[in-house]
């Protein structure tokens, strides 16, 4: 797997100062957590599940989640499980894990996780892990999920001790205990404790903004970002406060963007015209505005400003937007190199001569930025997000 792999060699040479690294399932989990990028959700009821997964891989999607939870009606759950298991067997026969995105399965309960894992048999090797919804440990649900995953790894010989590649977990912070103010701090701290205890199994932490909004009867429009919904924004801030401390090393993924297609606008566009005019891509800007994707772009910017990396998406058109915005700019890269290369401290002017770089306060930012550069690459000087997006969406 490599981000922007589908671009022509000449295009990659023009766009990248440092190219993204080639990754595989055995790559360092810390790097893979950063490299997930746009994680595309697919309901397990889709009749074209195999084709969809293979197609998205070819178009640049590195991670996907096949969902057995909220996207599946209760009366279709048995069909969804059978459909998923058949898809895993077909993918195993066609590809093995070669050429496929990292596939995660979102199960409703620990019991379903174990059942699906056992029923999949040898075809389970196609999957990289499981998504654990409504993760909280007030009721013991979080520990039960992780203990069940550990048992499944032991049964299938996928433990580190046995030299295997363990199935990994992505817990979603979205349960009521972690949403309501009166229980939030205790529940989040408890979650951190149990997730840390099972660190060898947990890839990253995800945020479930749809369930968080549901707790208050809210839903954001495509004109607004999740940070405009103050009740939810405060929860995201608390999740970052607990899990986002650099010394802990957890990657937190951004909330789902659930809109696609066109709709009438209420607010003015949020996308400046100047960068597109400079790149002679006025038509690309118009396309983004027509599809109401400027809200997604703004939310990705705010995700990164608030310590979140990557994004849950529900439509293939979102993938190039997310990935283009995760490429490290040439200016950011030089700043990060300067800061990381001066661990003794002190202050210096940036290489671009437009800001102050303090080695100690900016040190954790520099480490994170250099890790993102490995996953998504570094743009050449003068190459903007618009240039990357145009090449990706061509």
mmCIF file of C-alpha atoms in Angstrom:
data_model
loop_
_atom_site.group_PDB
_atom_site.id
_atom_site.type_symbol
_atom_site.label_atom_id
_atom_site.label_comp_id
_atom_site.label_asym_id
_atom_site.label_seq_id
_atom_site.Cartn_x
_atom_site.Cartn_y
_atom_site.Cartn_z
ATOM 1 C CA UNK A 1 0.000 0.000 0.000
ATOM 2 C CA UNK A 2 1.183 3.485 -0.834
ATOM 3 C CA UNK A 3 -0.780 6.694 -0.825
ATOM 4 C CA UNK A 4 -1.059 8.271 -4.303
ATOM 5 C CA UNK A 5 0.312 5.068 -5.833
ATOM 6 C CA UNK A 6 -2.085 5.352 -8.808
ATOM 7 C CA UNK A 7 -0.597 8.664 -9.971
ATOM 8 C CA UNK A 8 1.680 8.581 -13.001
ATOM 9 C CA UNK A 9 5.406 8.606 -12.268
ATOM 10 C CA UNK A 10 5.820 12.034 -13.868
ATOM 11 C CA UNK A 11 3.005 13.447 -11.725
ATOM 12 C CA UNK A 12 4.505 12.079 -8.515
ATOM 13 C CA UNK A 13 7.875 13.530 -9.476
ATOM 14 C CA UNK A 14 6.251 16.943 -10.004
ATOM 15 C CA UNK A 15 4.232 16.915 -6.774
ATOM 16 C CA UNK A 16 6.396 15.280 -4.110
ATOM 17 C CA UNK A 17 9.561 16.430 -2.392
ATOM 18 C CA UNK A 18 9.438 13.226 -0.326
ATOM 19 C CA UNK A 19 7.159 10.417 -1.467
ATOM 20 C CA UNK A 20 4.901 8.423 0.873
ATOM 21 C CA UNK A 21 6.408 5.209 2.160
ATOM 22 C CA UNK A 22 5.280 1.841 0.846
ATOM 23 C CA UNK A 23 3.393 0.123 3.672
ATOM 24 C CA UNK A 24 2.038 -3.334 4.303
ATOM 25 C CA UNK A 25 0.138 -5.140 7.013
ATOM 26 C CA UNK A 26 3.365 -5.918 8.855
ATOM 27 C CA UNK A 27 4.431 -2.245 8.999
ATOM 28 C CA UNK A 28 4.810 -0.563 12.365
ATOM 29 C CA UNK A 29 1.281 -0.175 13.833
ATOM 30 C CA UNK A 30 2.068 3.365 14.950
ATOM 31 C CA UNK A 31 2.776 4.351 11.352
ATOM 32 C CA UNK A 32 -0.251 2.438 10.043
ATOM 33 C CA UNK A 33 -2.504 4.260 12.515
ATOM 34 C CA UNK A 34 -1.338 7.560 11.028
ATOM 35 C CA UNK A 35 -1.605 6.238 7.456
ATOM 36 C CA UNK A 36 -5.257 5.087 7.644
ATOM 37 C CA UNK A 37 -6.350 8.367 6.084
ATOM 38 C CA UNK A 38 -9.930 8.280 4.817
ATOM 39 C CA UNK A 39 -11.515 5.138 6.278
ATOM 40 C CA UNK A 40 -14.460 4.219 4.065
ATOM 41 C CA UNK A 41 -17.502 2.590 5.708
ATOM 42 C CA UNK A 42 -19.465 -0.060 3.785
ATOM 43 C CA UNK A 43 -22.632 -1.743 5.127
ATOM 44 C CA UNK A 44 -22.209 -5.524 5.215
ATOM 45 C CA UNK A 45 -25.519 -5.848 3.342
ATOM 46 C CA UNK A 46 -24.070 -4.581 0.047
ATOM 47 C CA UNK A 47 -24.510 -7.151 -2.713
ATOM 48 C CA UNK A 48 -21.328 -5.887 -4.417
ATOM 49 C CA UNK A 49 -19.148 -5.998 -1.318
ATOM 50 C CA UNK A 50 -16.220 -7.828 -2.939
ATOM 51 C CA UNK A 51 -16.173 -5.582 -5.992
ATOM 52 C CA UNK A 52 -16.525 -2.457 -3.842
ATOM 53 C CA UNK A 53 -13.549 -3.317 -1.629
ATOM 54 C CA UNK A 54 -11.311 -4.167 -4.583
ATOM 55 C CA UNK A 55 -12.389 -1.071 -6.497
ATOM 56 C CA UNK A 56 -11.740 1.278 -3.603
ATOM 57 C CA UNK A 57 -8.293 -0.183 -3.119
ATOM 58 C CA UNK A 58 -7.427 0.586 -6.739
ATOM 59 C CA UNK A 59 -8.703 4.158 -6.356
ATOM 60 C CA UNK A 60 -6.504 4.951 -3.355
ATOM 61 C CA UNK A 61 -8.470 3.823 -0.285
ATOM 62 C CA UNK A 62 -6.069 2.298 2.265
ATOM 63 C CA UNK A 63 -8.575 1.391 4.999
ATOM 64 C CA UNK A 64 -12.189 0.299 4.991
ATOM 65 C CA UNK A 65 -14.730 -0.839 7.577
ATOM 66 C CA UNK A 66 -17.431 -3.394 6.795
ATOM 67 C CA UNK A 67 -20.239 -2.566 9.202
ATOM 68 C CA UNK A 68 -22.537 -5.000 10.994
ATOM 69 C CA UNK A 69 -23.790 -2.416 13.459
ATOM 70 C CA UNK A 70 -25.941 0.700 12.993
ATOM 71 C CA UNK A 71 -25.922 0.627 9.178
ATOM 72 C CA UNK A 72 -27.604 -2.803 9.182
ATOM 73 C CA UNK A 73 -31.319 -3.152 10.053
ATOM 74 C CA UNK A 74 -31.924 -5.647 12.853
ATOM 75 C CA UNK A 75 -33.998 -7.895 10.603
ATOM 76 C CA UNK A 76 -31.142 -8.124 8.072
ATOM 77 C CA UNK A 77 -28.364 -8.949 10.507
ATOM 78 C CA UNK A 78 -28.181 -12.673 9.684
ATOM 79 C CA UNK A 79 -27.987 -11.883 5.969
ATOM 80 C CA UNK A 80 -25.317 -9.230 6.617
ATOM 81 C CA UNK A 81 -23.139 -11.700 8.529
ATOM 82 C CA UNK A 82 -23.477 -14.352 5.807
ATOM 83 C CA UNK A 83 -22.766 -11.781 3.107
ATOM 84 C CA UNK A 84 -19.643 -10.566 4.917
ATOM 85 C CA UNK A 85 -18.324 -14.090 5.464
ATOM 86 C CA UNK A 86 -18.878 -14.968 1.811
ATOM 87 C CA UNK A 87 -17.040 -11.786 0.789
ATOM 88 C CA UNK A 88 -14.067 -12.643 3.008
ATOM 89 C CA UNK A 89 -13.842 -16.093 1.430
ATOM 90 C CA UNK A 90 -14.008 -14.661 -2.092
ATOM 91 C CA UNK A 91 -11.384 -12.020 -1.324
ATOM 92 C CA UNK A 92 -9.158 -14.662 0.214
ATOM 93 C CA UNK A 93 -9.444 -16.797 -2.917
ATOM 94 C CA UNK A 94 -8.910 -13.860 -5.293
ATOM 95 C CA UNK A 95 -6.287 -11.754 -3.566
ATOM 96 C CA UNK A 96 -5.368 -13.062 -0.172
ATOM 97 C CA UNK A 97 -4.436 -9.799 1.538
ATOM 98 C CA UNK A 98 -2.338 -8.538 -1.395
ATOM 99 C CA UNK A 99 -3.621 -5.409 -3.066
ATOM 100 C CA UNK A 100 -6.422 -4.931 -0.554
ATOM 101 C CA UNK A 101 -6.979 -2.089 1.887
ATOM 102 C CA UNK A 102 -6.770 -2.758 5.612
ATOM 103 C CA UNK A 103 -10.184 -4.340 6.237
ATOM 104 C CA UNK A 104 -11.878 -3.896 9.609
ATOM 105 C CA UNK A 105 -15.153 -5.482 10.724
ATOM 106 C CA UNK A 106 -17.498 -3.477 12.944
ATOM 107 C CA UNK A 107 -19.402 -5.837 15.229
ATOM 108 C CA UNK A 108 -22.230 -5.050 17.610
ATOM 109 C CA UNK A 109 -21.097 -7.093 20.610
ATOM 110 C CA UNK A 110 -18.124 -9.134 21.835
ATOM 111 C CA UNK A 111 -20.206 -12.266 21.251
ATOM 112 C CA UNK A 112 -20.767 -11.370 17.609
ATOM 113 C CA UNK A 113 -17.079 -10.585 17.166
ATOM 114 C CA UNK A 114 -16.120 -14.063 18.362
ATOM 115 C CA UNK A 115 -18.824 -15.762 16.308
ATOM 116 C CA UNK A 116 -17.924 -13.959 13.078
ATOM 117 C CA UNK A 117 -14.232 -14.557 13.638
ATOM 118 C CA UNK A 118 -14.714 -18.270 14.186
ATOM 119 C CA UNK A 119 -17.121 -18.679 11.276
ATOM 120 C CA UNK A 120 -14.705 -16.920 8.917
ATOM 121 C CA UNK A 121 -12.093 -19.602 9.522
ATOM 122 C CA UNK A 122 -8.965 -19.260 7.385
ATOM 123 C CA UNK A 123 -10.547 -16.388 5.412
ATOM 124 C CA UNK A 124 -10.239 -14.195 8.513
ATOM 125 C CA UNK A 125 -6.629 -13.555 7.432
ATOM 126 C CA UNK A 126 -8.046 -11.092 4.883
ATOM 127 C CA UNK A 127 -9.176 -8.839 7.751
ATOM 128 C CA UNK A 128 -6.776 -6.595 9.631
ATOM 129 C CA UNK A 129 -8.959 -6.092 12.678
ATOM 130 C CA UNK A 130 -12.253 -5.066 14.277
ATOM 131 C CA UNK A 131 -13.958 -1.785 15.089
ATOM 132 C CA UNK A 132 -15.452 -1.748 18.594
ATOM 133 C CA UNK A 133 -18.530 0.516 18.702
ATOM 134 C CA UNK A 134 -19.933 2.346 21.723
ATOM 135 C CA UNK A 135 -16.755 1.567 23.624
ATOM 136 C CA UNK A 136 -17.032 2.120 27.362
ATOM 137 C CA UNK A 137 -15.920 0.134 30.348
ATOM 138 C CA UNK A 138 -18.415 1.339 32.943
ATOM 139 C CA UNK A 139 -20.368 -1.845 32.231
ATOM 140 C CA UNK A 140 -17.300 -3.943 31.409
ATOM 141 C CA UNK A 141 -18.171 -3.861 27.687
ATOM 142 C CA UNK A 142 -14.816 -2.408 26.646
ATOM 143 C CA UNK A 143 -12.776 -5.044 28.486
ATOM 144 C CA UNK A 144 -15.051 -7.792 27.163
ATOM 145 C CA UNK A 145 -14.445 -6.640 23.578
ATOM 146 C CA UNK A 146 -10.664 -6.625 24.001
ATOM 147 C CA UNK A 147 -10.511 -9.894 25.944
ATOM 148 C CA UNK A 148 -12.605 -11.541 23.219
ATOM 149 C CA UNK A 149 -10.287 -10.203 20.502
ATOM 150 C CA UNK A 150 -7.260 -11.474 22.407
ATOM 151 C CA UNK A 151 -8.892 -14.918 22.697
ATOM 152 C CA UNK A 152 -9.677 -14.946 18.968
ATOM 153 C CA UNK A 153 -6.048 -14.126 18.194
ATOM 154 C CA UNK A 154 -4.901 -16.985 20.400
ATOM 155 C CA UNK A 155 -7.343 -19.429 18.788
ATOM 156 C CA UNK A 156 -6.227 -18.475 15.279
ATOM 157 C CA UNK A 157 -2.500 -18.358 16.037
ATOM 158 C CA UNK A 158 -2.334 -14.611 15.406
ATOM 159 C CA UNK A 159 -0.381 -13.537 18.454
ATOM 160 C CA UNK A 160 2.935 -11.710 18.515
ATOM 161 C CA UNK A 161 4.358 -14.499 20.679
ATOM 162 C CA UNK A 162 3.531 -17.025 17.960
ATOM 163 C CA UNK A 163 5.091 -14.803 15.315
ATOM 164 C CA UNK A 164 1.683 -13.900 13.890
ATOM 165 C CA UNK A 165 0.080 -10.635 12.871
ATOM 166 C CA UNK A 166 -2.604 -10.021 15.504
ATOM 167 C CA UNK A 167 -6.049 -8.757 14.649
ATOM 168 C CA UNK A 168 -6.147 -5.203 15.936
ATOM 169 C CA UNK A 169 -8.902 -3.067 17.405
ATOM 170 C CA UNK A 170 -10.186 0.441 16.801
ATOM 171 C CA UNK A 171 -12.442 1.417 19.744
ATOM 172 C CA UNK A 172 -15.002 4.141 18.999
ATOM 173 C CA UNK A 173 -15.636 6.711 21.704
ATOM 174 C CA UNK A 174 -19.385 7.359 21.342
ATOM 175 C CA UNK A 175 -21.196 5.689 24.237
ATOM 176 C CA UNK A 176 -23.521 7.663 26.508
ATOM 177 C CA UNK A 177 -21.181 7.278 29.466
ATOM 178 C CA UNK A 178 -18.429 9.065 27.532
ATOM 179 C CA UNK A 179 -20.859 11.661 26.139
ATOM 180 C CA UNK A 180 -22.824 12.870 29.169
ATOM 181 C CA UNK A 181 -21.059 15.519 31.192
ATOM 182 C CA UNK A 182 -21.635 13.980 34.609
ATOM 183 C CA UNK A 183 -19.948 10.655 33.711
ATOM 184 C CA UNK A 184 -17.566 11.724 30.944
ATOM 185 C CA UNK A 185 -14.276 12.320 32.757
ATOM 186 C CA UNK A 186 -14.479 9.082 34.746
ATOM 187 C CA UNK A 187 -15.585 7.028 31.737
ATOM 188 C CA UNK A 188 -12.896 8.423 29.426
ATOM 189 C CA UNK A 189 -10.203 7.857 32.047
ATOM 190 C CA UNK A 190 -11.450 4.295 32.562
ATOM 191 C CA UNK A 191 -11.408 3.743 28.804
ATOM 192 C CA UNK A 192 -7.833 4.962 28.631
ATOM 193 C CA UNK A 193 -6.860 2.511 31.358
ATOM 194 C CA UNK A 194 -8.310 -0.567 29.674
ATOM 195 C CA UNK A 195 -7.108 0.444 26.199
ATOM 196 C CA UNK A 196 -3.591 0.959 27.551
ATOM 197 C CA UNK A 197 -3.732 -2.450 29.225
ATOM 198 C CA UNK A 198 -4.416 -4.007 25.794
ATOM 199 C CA UNK A 199 -2.042 -1.676 23.924
ATOM 200 C CA UNK A 200 -0.623 -4.452 21.729
ATOM 201 C CA UNK A 201 -4.091 -4.943 20.224
ATOM 202 C CA UNK A 202 -5.301 -1.335 19.799
ATOM 203 C CA UNK A 203 -4.348 0.478 16.602
ATOM 204 C CA UNK A 204 -5.998 3.840 17.224
ATOM 205 C CA UNK A 205 -9.002 5.512 18.824
ATOM 206 C CA UNK A 206 -11.950 6.726 16.735
ATOM 207 C CA UNK A 207 -14.598 9.342 17.513
ATOM 208 C CA UNK A 208 -18.272 8.577 16.862
ATOM 209 C CA UNK A 209 -19.817 12.013 16.344
ATOM 210 C CA UNK A 210 -23.096 10.651 14.988
ATOM 211 C CA UNK A 211 -23.889 8.850 18.257
ATOM 212 C CA UNK A 212 -22.614 11.807 20.261
ATOM 213 C CA UNK A 213 -24.980 14.118 18.367
ATOM 214 C CA UNK A 214 -27.814 11.633 18.757
ATOM 215 C CA UNK A 215 -27.508 11.852 22.531
ATOM 216 C CA UNK A 216 -28.706 15.462 22.262
ATOM 217 C CA UNK A 217 -31.101 14.999 19.338
ATOM 218 C CA UNK A 218 -28.741 16.929 17.052
ATOM 219 C CA UNK A 219 -27.397 16.593 13.532
ATOM 220 C CA UNK A 220 -25.042 19.011 11.786
ATOM 221 C CA UNK A 221 -25.850 20.281 8.310
ATOM 222 C CA UNK A 222 -23.401 20.204 5.411
ATOM 223 C CA UNK A 223 -22.910 23.976 5.902
ATOM 224 C CA UNK A 224 -21.411 23.424 9.368
ATOM 225 C CA UNK A 225 -18.578 21.435 10.866
ATOM 226 C CA UNK A 226 -18.788 19.210 13.910
ATOM 227 C CA UNK A 227 -16.912 21.942 15.789
ATOM 228 C CA UNK A 228 -19.888 24.264 15.313
ATOM 229 C CA UNK A 229 -21.993 21.818 17.351
ATOM 230 C CA UNK A 230 -20.801 22.943 20.751
ATOM 231 C CA UNK A 231 -22.113 20.019 22.798
ATOM 232 C CA UNK A 232 -20.182 17.580 20.590
ATOM 233 C CA UNK A 233 -17.127 19.799 20.174
ATOM 234 C CA UNK A 234 -16.694 19.842 23.954
ATOM 235 C CA UNK A 235 -16.674 16.020 24.017
ATOM 236 C CA UNK A 236 -14.038 15.893 21.262
ATOM 237 C CA UNK A 237 -11.957 18.329 23.297
ATOM 238 C CA UNK A 238 -12.183 16.042 26.326
ATOM 239 C CA UNK A 239 -11.262 12.959 24.266
ATOM 240 C CA UNK A 240 -8.161 14.778 22.992
ATOM 241 C CA UNK A 241 -7.371 15.915 26.539
ATOM 242 C CA UNK A 242 -7.394 12.317 27.799
ATOM 243 C CA UNK A 243 -6.027 10.374 24.801
ATOM 244 C CA UNK A 244 -4.121 13.013 22.831
ATOM 245 C CA UNK A 245 -1.224 13.640 25.178
ATOM 246 C CA UNK A 246 2.007 13.083 23.201
ATOM 247 C CA UNK A 247 3.598 10.847 25.810
ATOM 248 C CA UNK A 248 0.726 8.360 25.420
ATOM 249 C CA UNK A 249 1.214 7.952 21.681
ATOM 250 C CA UNK A 250 -2.419 7.411 20.639
ATOM 251 C CA UNK A 251 -3.700 8.449 17.235
ATOM 252 C CA UNK A 252 -7.269 9.810 17.351
ATOM 253 C CA UNK A 253 -9.244 9.697 14.127
ATOM 254 C CA UNK A 254 -11.620 12.453 13.036
ATOM 255 C CA UNK A 255 -15.398 12.113 13.102
ATOM 256 C CA UNK A 256 -17.430 10.868 10.148
ATOM 257 C CA UNK A 257 -18.447 13.237 7.349
ATOM 258 C CA UNK A 258 -21.881 11.922 6.456
ATOM 259 C CA UNK A 259 -22.925 14.183 3.575
ATOM 260 C CA UNK A 260 -22.578 13.636 -0.159
ATOM 261 C CA UNK A 261 -24.218 14.974 -3.309
ATOM 262 C CA UNK A 262 -25.654 18.417 -3.932
ATOM 263 C CA UNK A 263 -28.086 20.411 -1.822
ATOM 264 C CA UNK A 264 -29.260 23.997 -1.515
ATOM 265 C CA UNK A 265 -26.900 26.203 0.451
ATOM 266 C CA UNK A 266 -27.848 28.289 3.449
ATOM 267 C CA UNK A 267 -24.404 29.757 4.206
ATOM 268 C CA UNK A 268 -21.774 31.200 1.893
ATOM 269 C CA UNK A 269 -19.029 28.914 0.510
ATOM 270 C CA UNK A 270 -16.119 28.333 2.864
ATOM 271 C CA UNK A 271 -13.446 27.836 0.199
ATOM 272 C CA UNK A 272 -11.251 30.741 -0.912
ATOM 273 C CA UNK A 273 -10.891 31.211 -4.650
ATOM 274 C CA UNK A 274 -7.272 32.461 -4.638
ATOM 275 C CA UNK A 275 -5.481 29.083 -4.268
ATOM 276 C CA UNK A 276 -7.552 27.648 -7.107
ATOM 277 C CA UNK A 277 -6.977 30.649 -9.350
ATOM 278 C CA UNK A 278 -3.239 30.432 -8.700
ATOM 279 C CA UNK A 279 -3.270 26.790 -9.806
ATOM 280 C CA UNK A 280 -5.563 27.483 -12.788
ATOM 281 C CA UNK A 281 -8.155 25.194 -11.219
ATOM 282 C CA UNK A 282 -11.227 27.397 -10.959
ATOM 283 C CA UNK A 283 -13.374 24.575 -12.368
ATOM 284 C CA UNK A 284 -12.159 22.230 -9.613
ATOM 285 C CA UNK A 285 -13.273 24.740 -6.982
ATOM 286 C CA UNK A 286 -16.666 24.959 -8.657
ATOM 287 C CA UNK A 287 -16.979 21.184 -8.604
ATOM 288 C CA UNK A 288 -16.156 21.056 -4.899
ATOM 289 C CA UNK A 289 -18.722 23.752 -4.154
ATOM 290 C CA UNK A 290 -21.374 22.062 -6.275
ATOM 291 C CA UNK A 291 -20.898 18.859 -4.276
ATOM 292 C CA UNK A 292 -20.864 20.777 -0.959
ATOM 293 C CA UNK A 293 -17.427 19.435 -0.107
ATOM 294 C CA UNK A 294 -16.012 22.740 1.146
ATOM 295 C CA UNK A 295 -17.517 21.924 4.559
ATOM 296 C CA UNK A 296 -15.551 18.682 4.628
ATOM 297 C CA UNK A 297 -12.340 20.545 3.754
ATOM 298 C CA UNK A 298 -12.899 22.991 6.597
ATOM 299 C CA UNK A 299 -13.655 20.177 9.029
ATOM 300 C CA UNK A 300 -10.429 18.357 8.078
ATOM 301 C CA UNK A 301 -8.492 21.570 8.764
ATOM 302 C CA UNK A 302 -10.159 21.841 12.172
ATOM 303 C CA UNK A 303 -9.547 18.136 12.870
ATOM 304 C CA UNK A 304 -5.822 18.644 12.417
ATOM 305 C CA UNK A 305 -5.830 21.844 14.468
ATOM 306 C CA UNK A 306 -7.511 19.925 17.306
ATOM 307 C CA UNK A 307 -5.170 16.924 17.252
ATOM 308 C CA UNK A 308 -7.209 14.486 15.126
ATOM 309 C CA UNK A 309 -5.758 12.645 12.157
ATOM 310 C CA UNK A 310 -7.628 10.854 9.384
ATOM 311 C CA UNK A 311 -11.372 10.738 8.811
ATOM 312 C CA UNK A 312 -14.271 8.314 8.656
ATOM 313 C CA UNK A 313 -16.043 8.765 5.294
ATOM 314 C CA UNK A 314 -19.077 7.236 3.621
ATOM 315 C CA UNK A 315 -18.496 8.103 -0.054
ATOM 316 C CA UNK A 316 -15.524 7.472 -2.388
ATOM 317 C CA UNK A 317 -15.476 11.140 -3.464
ATOM 318 C CA UNK A 318 -14.293 12.060 0.044
ATOM 319 C CA UNK A 319 -11.119 9.957 -0.109
ATOM 320 C CA UNK A 320 -8.909 12.193 -2.322
ATOM 321 C CA UNK A 321 -9.921 15.271 -0.324
ATOM 322 C CA UNK A 322 -8.815 13.720 2.958
ATOM 323 C CA UNK A 323 -5.555 12.347 1.580
ATOM 324 C CA UNK A 324 -4.577 15.523 -0.249
ATOM 325 C CA UNK A 325 -4.988 17.527 2.939
ATOM 326 C CA UNK A 326 -2.848 15.066 4.913
ATOM 327 C CA UNK A 327 0.210 15.558 2.715
ATOM 328 C CA UNK A 328 2.796 17.574 4.659
ATOM 329 C CA UNK A 329 3.612 20.911 3.062
ATOM 330 C CA UNK A 330 7.205 21.762 2.219
ATOM 331 C CA UNK A 331 7.130 24.539 4.822
ATOM 332 C CA UNK A 332 5.801 22.259 7.569
ATOM 333 C CA UNK A 333 8.448 19.660 6.730
ATOM 334 C CA UNK A 334 11.362 22.082 6.996
ATOM 335 C CA UNK A 335 9.986 23.423 10.280
ATOM 336 C CA UNK A 336 9.657 19.892 11.674
ATOM 337 C CA UNK A 337 13.197 18.958 10.585
ATOM 338 C CA UNK A 338 14.639 22.114 12.163
ATOM 339 C CA UNK A 339 12.796 21.548 15.440
ATOM 340 C CA UNK A 340 13.535 17.801 15.651
ATOM 341 C CA UNK A 341 17.194 18.455 14.840
ATOM 342 C CA UNK A 342 17.612 20.768 17.817
ATOM 343 C CA UNK A 343 16.457 18.749 20.861
ATOM 344 C CA UNK A 344 18.533 20.856 23.229
ATOM 345 C CA UNK A 345 16.028 23.679 23.002
ATOM 346 C CA UNK A 346 16.157 27.284 21.956
ATOM 347 C CA UNK A 347 14.368 29.404 19.417
ATOM 348 C CA UNK A 348 15.056 30.096 15.748
ATOM 349 C CA UNK A 349 13.404 31.712 12.777
ATOM 350 C CA UNK A 350 11.733 29.238 10.437
ATOM 351 C CA UNK A 351 13.389 28.313 7.135
ATOM 352 C CA UNK A 352 10.646 30.251 5.357
ATOM 353 C CA UNK A 353 11.375 33.269 7.555
ATOM 354 C CA UNK A 354 7.769 33.742 8.631
ATOM 355 C CA UNK A 355 7.440 32.245 12.105
ATOM 356 C CA UNK A 356 9.246 31.351 15.325
ATOM 357 C CA UNK A 357 10.227 27.733 15.971
ATOM 358 C CA UNK A 358 10.849 26.787 19.607
ATOM 359 C CA UNK A 359 12.395 23.339 19.811
ATOM 360 C CA UNK A 360 11.006 22.222 23.158
ATOM 361 C CA UNK A 361 7.379 23.473 22.951
ATOM 362 C CA UNK A 362 7.082 22.433 19.291
ATOM 363 C CA UNK A 363 8.923 19.128 19.691
ATOM 364 C CA UNK A 364 5.865 16.852 19.912
ATOM 365 C CA UNK A 365 4.322 18.592 16.886
ATOM 366 C CA UNK A 366 7.510 17.985 14.907
ATOM 367 C CA UNK A 367 7.540 14.260 15.734
ATOM 368 C CA UNK A 368 3.914 13.892 14.654
ATOM 369 C CA UNK A 369 4.500 15.886 11.476
ATOM 370 C CA UNK A 370 7.481 13.760 10.439
ATOM 371 C CA UNK A 371 5.442 10.605 11.022
ATOM 372 C CA UNK A 372 2.648 11.999 8.834
ATOM 373 C CA UNK A 373 5.276 12.824 6.199
ATOM 374 C CA UNK A 374 6.286 9.168 6.096
ATOM 375 C CA UNK A 375 2.684 8.099 5.569
ATOM 376 C CA UNK A 376 1.465 10.768 3.117
ATOM 377 C CA UNK A 377 4.629 12.324 1.728
ATOM 378 C CA UNK A 378 5.885 15.900 1.516
ATOM 379 C CA UNK A 379 4.808 18.304 -1.211
ATOM 380 C CA UNK A 380 7.406 20.085 -3.291
ATOM 381 C CA UNK A 381 7.946 23.778 -2.666
ATOM 382 C CA UNK A 382 5.135 25.680 -4.330
ATOM 383 C CA UNK A 383 2.842 22.623 -4.579
ATOM 384 C CA UNK A 384 -0.459 23.226 -2.810
ATOM 385 C CA UNK A 385 -3.391 21.154 -1.644
ATOM 386 C CA UNK A 386 -5.140 22.213 -4.853
ATOM 387 C CA UNK A 387 -2.407 20.657 -7.014
ATOM 388 C CA UNK A 388 -2.587 17.385 -5.085
ATOM 389 C CA UNK A 389 -6.368 17.307 -5.198
ATOM 390 C CA UNK A 390 -6.502 18.017 -8.920
ATOM 391 C CA UNK A 391 -4.114 15.148 -9.650
ATOM 392 C CA UNK A 392 -6.012 12.776 -7.338
ATOM 393 C CA UNK A 393 -9.473 13.605 -8.741
ATOM 394 C CA UNK A 394 -8.480 13.656 -12.418
#
